[in-house]
């Protein structure tokens, strides 16, 4: 950190709170024109305003003096991104950038498991073939994966449950400046949807680490990877014949995936006809299963960030205040992010 004010950190703080330049200028009593020049580094911030800005944005003053750069947005992979308002995307991106910085600081003294998987070229192999190779490398037994979150975090990938402020955002994956893989999942989704999103993002990590050609449909590839990873054709195909709602419920409990995913998998594997698939969709809609599926699966809780915090507090003898200061966060936000109810969940704060 330096003693020089960093305008880019002001932008990051403002956007992470969901504020426009106009709104922040109104809150602090500075013209938008002057605020714009401050953010562009063309004008210095009046000394008497820094404390007020920090208070309004709920960050400690030292937050604005960080110098570590942040990766561009192109390193993210979104699901259903196109239907999300740009302002919401901006806030999500900025909040994720703050979290990534926190992870890099926290892992300076903690050694995460080394990511054991190679990257694959999806132009040379199908997503299904890659998925089978990943299961083989990980020595997974046949059948369902009992706890996908634990499996992924054992690979050294941090998993966060996130209040994304929008139900169209299922999940995203990113790599921090120091190379930490992180997956963020929508905390409002059911566990079966979270598991599919988690497998989907793992697919991005192993297939799309280097940005693919714009002609490649990375979302379709990640979906195909996830389907084979969670429901391997060789294992599940015999069970997808003669489907009805009762059988779908049993299969959901066993495979820990949604009924909709099972029906779609049956269609892809041709164990049901197109007409049968359409009939299932009609019945899903009529029974409102599209909105709220029956049979709730047990929630899978991430453990890695909780363990990292525990090691800092117990083994490295940090106090909560020291740890929050090291992350450039106020204590209240640190506790909400990393310690609340022993179930850390990233909250994206919006200032009205």
Coordinates of C-alpha atoms in Angstrom, one line a residue:
X1 CA 0.0 0.0 0.0
X2 CA 1.1 3.6 -0.6
X3 CA 0.2 6.9 1.0
X4 CA -1.0 8.2 -2.4
X5 CA -4.8 8.3 -3.0
X6 CA -5.7 5.8 -5.8
X7 CA -8.7 7.1 -7.9
X8 CA -9.4 3.6 -9.3
X9 CA -10.2 2.4 -5.8
X10 CA -12.8 5.2 -5.4
X11 CA -14.4 3.9 -8.6
X12 CA -14.3 0.3 -7.3
X13 CA -15.8 1.3 -3.9
X14 CA -18.5 3.4 -5.5
X15 CA -19.5 0.7 -8.1
X16 CA -19.4 -2.0 -5.4
X17 CA -22.1 -0.1 -3.5
X18 CA -24.2 0.3 -6.6
X19 CA -23.8 4.1 -6.8
X20 CA -23.6 6.2 -9.9
X21 CA -21.3 9.2 -10.0
X22 CA -24.3 11.4 -9.9
X23 CA -25.7 9.7 -6.7
X24 CA -22.3 9.8 -4.9
X25 CA -21.7 13.4 -5.8
X26 CA -25.1 14.2 -4.3
X27 CA -24.3 12.3 -1.1
X28 CA -21.0 14.0 -0.5
X29 CA -21.9 17.5 -1.8
X30 CA -19.4 17.6 -4.6
X31 CA -20.3 18.4 -8.2
X32 CA -20.4 15.4 -10.5
X33 CA -17.9 17.2 -12.8
X34 CA -15.4 17.5 -10.0
X35 CA -16.0 13.9 -8.9
X36 CA -15.5 12.7 -12.5
X37 CA -12.1 14.5 -12.6
X38 CA -11.1 13.0 -9.3
X39 CA -11.9 9.5 -10.6
X40 CA -9.9 10.1 -13.7
X41 CA -6.9 11.4 -11.7
X42 CA -7.2 14.9 -13.2
X43 CA -8.0 16.6 -9.9
X44 CA -7.1 15.8 -6.3
X45 CA -9.8 15.0 -3.8
X46 CA -10.3 17.7 -1.2
X47 CA -8.7 16.5 2.0
X48 CA -11.8 17.2 4.1
X49 CA -13.9 15.0 1.8
X50 CA -12.1 11.7 2.1
X51 CA -13.4 10.8 5.5
X52 CA -17.0 11.6 4.4
X53 CA -16.6 9.5 1.2
X54 CA -15.2 6.6 3.2
X55 CA -18.2 6.8 5.6
X56 CA -20.8 7.1 2.8
X57 CA -19.3 4.1 1.0
X58 CA -18.7 2.1 4.2
X59 CA -15.0 1.4 3.6
X60 CA -12.1 2.3 5.8
X61 CA -9.9 5.2 4.6
X62 CA -7.0 2.9 3.8
X63 CA -9.1 1.1 1.2
X64 CA -8.6 4.1 -1.1
X65 CA -4.8 3.8 -1.0
X66 CA -4.4 0.3 -2.3
X67 CA -2.3 -0.1 -5.5
X68 CA -2.8 -3.7 -6.5
X69 CA -4.4 -3.8 -10.0
X70 CA -7.5 -5.7 -10.8
X71 CA -8.1 -8.1 -13.7
X72 CA -10.4 -7.0 -16.5
X73 CA -14.0 -8.2 -16.8
X74 CA -13.2 -10.5 -19.7
X75 CA -11.8 -13.0 -17.2
X76 CA -15.3 -13.7 -16.0
X77 CA -17.9 -16.2 -17.4
X78 CA -21.5 -15.3 -16.8
X79 CA -24.6 -17.5 -17.0
X80 CA -27.7 -15.7 -18.4
X81 CA -25.7 -12.5 -18.2
X82 CA -27.4 -10.9 -21.2
X83 CA -30.8 -10.3 -19.4
X84 CA -29.3 -8.6 -16.4
X85 CA -29.3 -4.8 -16.1
X86 CA -25.9 -3.2 -16.8
X87 CA -26.0 -1.4 -13.4
X88 CA -26.4 -4.7 -11.6
X89 CA -23.6 -6.3 -13.6
X90 CA -21.4 -3.4 -12.7
X91 CA -22.1 -3.8 -9.0
X92 CA -21.6 -7.5 -9.1
X93 CA -18.3 -7.2 -10.9
X94 CA -17.0 -4.6 -8.5
X95 CA -18.0 -6.6 -5.4
X96 CA -16.4 -9.7 -6.9
X97 CA -13.2 -7.7 -7.5
X98 CA -13.1 -6.6 -3.9
X99 CA -13.6 -10.1 -2.7
X100 CA -10.8 -11.4 -5.0
X101 CA -8.5 -8.9 -3.5
X102 CA -9.5 -10.2 0.0
X103 CA -8.8 -13.8 -1.1
X104 CA -5.3 -12.9 -2.3
X105 CA -4.5 -11.2 1.0
X106 CA -5.9 -14.1 3.0
X107 CA -3.9 -16.7 1.0
X108 CA -0.5 -14.9 1.4
X109 CA 0.1 -16.9 4.6
X110 CA -2.1 -19.9 3.8
X111 CA -1.2 -22.6 1.2
X112 CA -4.2 -23.8 -0.7
X113 CA -4.3 -27.2 -2.4
X114 CA -2.6 -27.1 -5.8
X115 CA -5.1 -27.3 -8.6
X116 CA -4.5 -30.8 -10.0
X117 CA -6.4 -30.6 -13.3
X118 CA -4.9 -29.7 -16.7
X119 CA -6.8 -27.5 -19.1
X120 CA -8.4 -29.0 -22.1
X121 CA -9.0 -27.8 -25.6
X122 CA -12.7 -28.2 -26.3
X123 CA -12.0 -27.8 -30.1
X124 CA -10.2 -31.1 -30.0
X125 CA -12.5 -33.0 -27.6
X126 CA -16.1 -32.8 -26.8
X127 CA -17.2 -31.4 -23.4
X128 CA -18.5 -34.9 -22.6
X129 CA -15.1 -36.5 -23.3
X130 CA -13.4 -33.9 -21.2
X131 CA -15.9 -34.4 -18.4
X132 CA -15.2 -38.1 -18.4
X133 CA -11.4 -37.5 -18.3
X134 CA -11.8 -35.1 -15.3
X135 CA -13.8 -37.8 -13.4
X136 CA -11.1 -40.3 -14.2
X137 CA -8.3 -38.0 -13.1
X138 CA -10.1 -37.3 -9.8
X139 CA -10.7 -41.1 -9.4
X140 CA -14.4 -40.6 -8.9
X141 CA -16.5 -43.7 -8.3
X142 CA -19.4 -44.4 -10.7
X143 CA -22.7 -42.9 -9.9
X144 CA -23.6 -39.5 -8.3
X145 CA -21.2 -37.1 -6.7
X146 CA -22.3 -36.9 -3.1
X147 CA -20.9 -33.5 -2.1
X148 CA -19.8 -31.5 -5.2
X149 CA -18.9 -28.4 -3.1
X150 CA -16.4 -30.4 -1.0
X151 CA -15.0 -32.0 -4.1
X152 CA -14.4 -28.7 -5.8
X153 CA -12.9 -27.0 -2.8
X154 CA -10.6 -30.0 -2.3
X155 CA -9.2 -29.0 -5.7
X156 CA -8.2 -25.6 -4.2
X157 CA -11.1 -23.7 -5.7
X158 CA -12.8 -21.4 -3.3
X159 CA -16.6 -21.5 -3.4
X160 CA -18.8 -18.5 -2.3
X161 CA -22.5 -18.3 -1.9
X162 CA -23.6 -14.8 -3.1
X163 CA -26.6 -12.6 -2.9
X164 CA -26.4 -11.5 -6.6
X165 CA -29.4 -9.1 -6.3
X166 CA -30.8 -10.7 -9.5
X167 CA -32.3 -14.2 -10.0
X168 CA -30.9 -14.5 -13.5
X169 CA -27.4 -14.7 -12.3
X170 CA -26.7 -18.4 -11.5
X171 CA -22.9 -18.3 -11.0
X172 CA -19.6 -17.1 -12.3
X173 CA -16.0 -18.2 -12.1
X174 CA -12.8 -16.1 -12.1
X175 CA -9.1 -16.2 -11.3
X176 CA -7.6 -13.7 -8.9
X177 CA -4.5 -11.7 -9.6
X178 CA -2.4 -14.3 -7.7
X179 CA -4.0 -17.2 -9.5
X180 CA -6.6 -18.3 -7.0
X181 CA -9.6 -20.0 -8.7
X182 CA -12.9 -18.7 -7.2
X183 CA -16.5 -19.8 -8.0
X184 CA -19.5 -17.6 -6.9
X185 CA -22.9 -19.2 -6.7
X186 CA -26.3 -17.5 -6.3
X187 CA -27.3 -18.2 -2.7
X188 CA -31.0 -17.9 -3.5
X189 CA -31.0 -21.0 -5.7
X190 CA -32.0 -24.5 -4.6
X191 CA -29.1 -26.9 -3.9
X192 CA -29.8 -28.9 -7.1
X193 CA -29.4 -25.7 -9.2
X194 CA -26.3 -24.7 -7.2
X195 CA -24.7 -28.0 -7.9
X196 CA -25.3 -27.8 -11.6
X197 CA -24.0 -24.2 -11.7
X198 CA -20.9 -25.4 -9.7
X199 CA -20.2 -28.1 -12.2
X200 CA -20.9 -25.6 -15.1
X201 CA -18.3 -23.2 -13.7
X202 CA -15.8 -26.1 -13.2
X203 CA -16.3 -26.8 -16.9
X204 CA -15.3 -23.2 -17.6
X205 CA -12.2 -23.5 -15.5
X206 CA -10.9 -26.6 -17.2
X207 CA -12.0 -25.8 -20.8
X208 CA -12.0 -22.0 -21.1
X209 CA -9.2 -20.8 -18.9
X210 CA -7.7 -19.1 -21.9
X211 CA -10.4 -17.0 -23.6
X212 CA -11.8 -19.0 -26.4
X213 CA -12.7 -17.8 -29.9
X214 CA -15.9 -15.7 -29.9
X215 CA -17.4 -18.3 -32.2
X216 CA -17.2 -20.9 -29.4
X217 CA -20.5 -21.3 -27.4
X218 CA -18.8 -21.5 -24.0
X219 CA -22.1 -21.7 -22.2
X220 CA -23.3 -24.7 -24.1
X221 CA -20.0 -26.4 -23.7
X222 CA -20.1 -25.8 -19.9
X223 CA -23.6 -27.1 -19.7
X224 CA -22.7 -30.3 -21.6
X225 CA -19.7 -30.7 -19.3
X226 CA -21.8 -30.3 -16.2
X227 CA -24.5 -32.8 -17.4
X228 CA -21.9 -35.5 -18.1
X229 CA -20.0 -34.7 -14.9
X230 CA -23.1 -35.0 -12.7
X231 CA -25.0 -37.6 -14.7
X232 CA -22.5 -39.8 -16.6
X233 CA -24.2 -41.3 -19.7
X234 CA -22.9 -44.8 -19.0
X235 CA -24.3 -44.8 -15.4
X236 CA -27.6 -42.9 -15.7
X237 CA -28.9 -43.8 -19.1
X238 CA -30.6 -47.1 -18.1
X239 CA -32.5 -45.2 -15.4
X240 CA -33.9 -42.6 -17.7
X241 CA -36.3 -45.0 -19.5
X242 CA -40.0 -45.1 -18.7
X243 CA -40.0 -41.8 -16.8
X244 CA -42.8 -40.5 -14.7
X245 CA -43.0 -37.9 -11.9
X246 CA -42.6 -40.4 -9.2
X247 CA -39.5 -41.9 -10.8
X248 CA -38.1 -38.4 -11.4
X249 CA -38.4 -37.7 -7.7
X250 CA -36.5 -40.9 -6.8
X251 CA -33.8 -40.0 -9.4
X252 CA -33.5 -36.5 -8.1
X253 CA -32.8 -37.8 -4.6
X254 CA -30.2 -40.2 -5.9
X255 CA -28.4 -38.1 -8.4
X256 CA -28.9 -34.8 -6.6
X257 CA -29.9 -32.9 -9.7
X258 CA -33.1 -31.2 -10.6
X259 CA -36.1 -33.0 -12.3
X260 CA -35.8 -30.6 -15.2
X261 CA -32.1 -31.6 -15.7
X262 CA -33.0 -35.2 -15.6
X263 CA -35.7 -34.8 -18.2
X264 CA -33.4 -32.8 -20.5
X265 CA -30.7 -35.4 -20.0
X266 CA -33.2 -38.1 -21.0
X267 CA -34.0 -36.1 -24.2
X268 CA -30.3 -35.7 -25.1
X269 CA -29.6 -39.4 -24.5
X270 CA -32.7 -40.3 -26.5
X271 CA -34.4 -42.3 -23.8
X272 CA -37.5 -40.2 -24.3
X273 CA -39.0 -38.7 -27.5
X274 CA -39.2 -35.1 -28.4
X275 CA -43.0 -35.4 -27.8
X276 CA -42.5 -36.9 -24.3
X277 CA -40.0 -34.1 -23.5
X278 CA -42.6 -31.4 -24.5
X279 CA -45.2 -33.1 -22.5
X280 CA -43.0 -33.0 -19.4
X281 CA -42.3 -29.3 -20.0
X282 CA -46.1 -28.7 -20.2
X283 CA -46.7 -30.6 -17.0
X284 CA -43.8 -28.8 -15.2
X285 CA -45.4 -25.5 -16.2
X286 CA -48.9 -26.6 -15.1
X287 CA -47.7 -27.9 -11.8
X288 CA -45.4 -24.9 -11.3
X289 CA -42.4 -27.1 -11.1
X290 CA -40.6 -24.6 -13.3
X291 CA -40.8 -22.2 -10.4
X292 CA -40.4 -24.4 -7.3
X293 CA -39.4 -28.0 -7.7
X294 CA -40.6 -30.5 -5.1
X295 CA -38.0 -32.4 -2.9
X296 CA -35.4 -30.1 -1.3
X297 CA -31.9 -31.5 -1.3
X298 CA -29.6 -30.9 1.6
X299 CA -27.5 -27.7 1.2
X300 CA -23.8 -28.1 0.6
X301 CA -21.8 -25.5 2.5
X302 CA -18.4 -24.3 1.4
X303 CA -15.7 -24.9 4.0
X304 CA -12.5 -23.5 2.6
X305 CA -12.8 -19.8 3.4
X306 CA -14.1 -20.7 6.9
X307 CA -10.9 -22.8 7.4
X308 CA -8.7 -19.9 6.1
X309 CA -10.3 -17.5 8.6
X310 CA -9.9 -20.0 11.4
X311 CA -6.2 -20.5 10.7
X312 CA -5.7 -16.7 10.8
X313 CA -7.5 -16.3 14.1
X314 CA -6.2 -19.4 15.9
X315 CA -2.8 -20.4 14.3
X316 CA -1.6 -17.0 13.2
X317 CA -3.0 -15.2 16.2
X318 CA -4.8 -12.4 14.3
X319 CA -7.6 -10.6 16.1
X320 CA -10.8 -9.9 14.2
X321 CA -9.9 -6.2 14.0
X322 CA -6.4 -7.0 12.7
X323 CA -7.8 -9.3 10.1
X324 CA -10.5 -6.8 8.9
X325 CA -7.9 -4.1 8.8
X326 CA -5.6 -6.2 6.6
X327 CA -8.5 -6.7 4.2
X328 CA -9.3 -3.0 4.1
X329 CA -12.8 -3.7 5.4
X330 CA -14.8 -2.3 8.3
X331 CA -15.2 -4.9 11.0
X332 CA -18.9 -5.2 10.6
X333 CA -18.6 -6.0 6.9
X334 CA -15.8 -8.5 7.6
X335 CA -18.0 -10.3 10.1
X336 CA -20.9 -10.4 7.6
X337 CA -18.8 -11.7 4.8
X338 CA -16.6 -14.2 6.6
X339 CA -18.0 -15.1 10.0
X340 CA -21.8 -14.8 10.1
X341 CA -23.4 -17.9 11.6
X342 CA -20.3 -19.9 10.5
X343 CA -21.7 -19.8 7.0
X344 CA -19.8 -17.2 5.1
X345 CA -21.8 -15.6 2.3
X346 CA -20.8 -12.7 0.2
X347 CA -23.3 -9.9 0.4
X348 CA -23.5 -7.2 -2.3
X349 CA -24.4 -4.0 -0.5
X350 CA -26.5 -1.4 -2.2
X351 CA -26.6 2.1 -0.7
X352 CA -29.8 4.0 -1.4

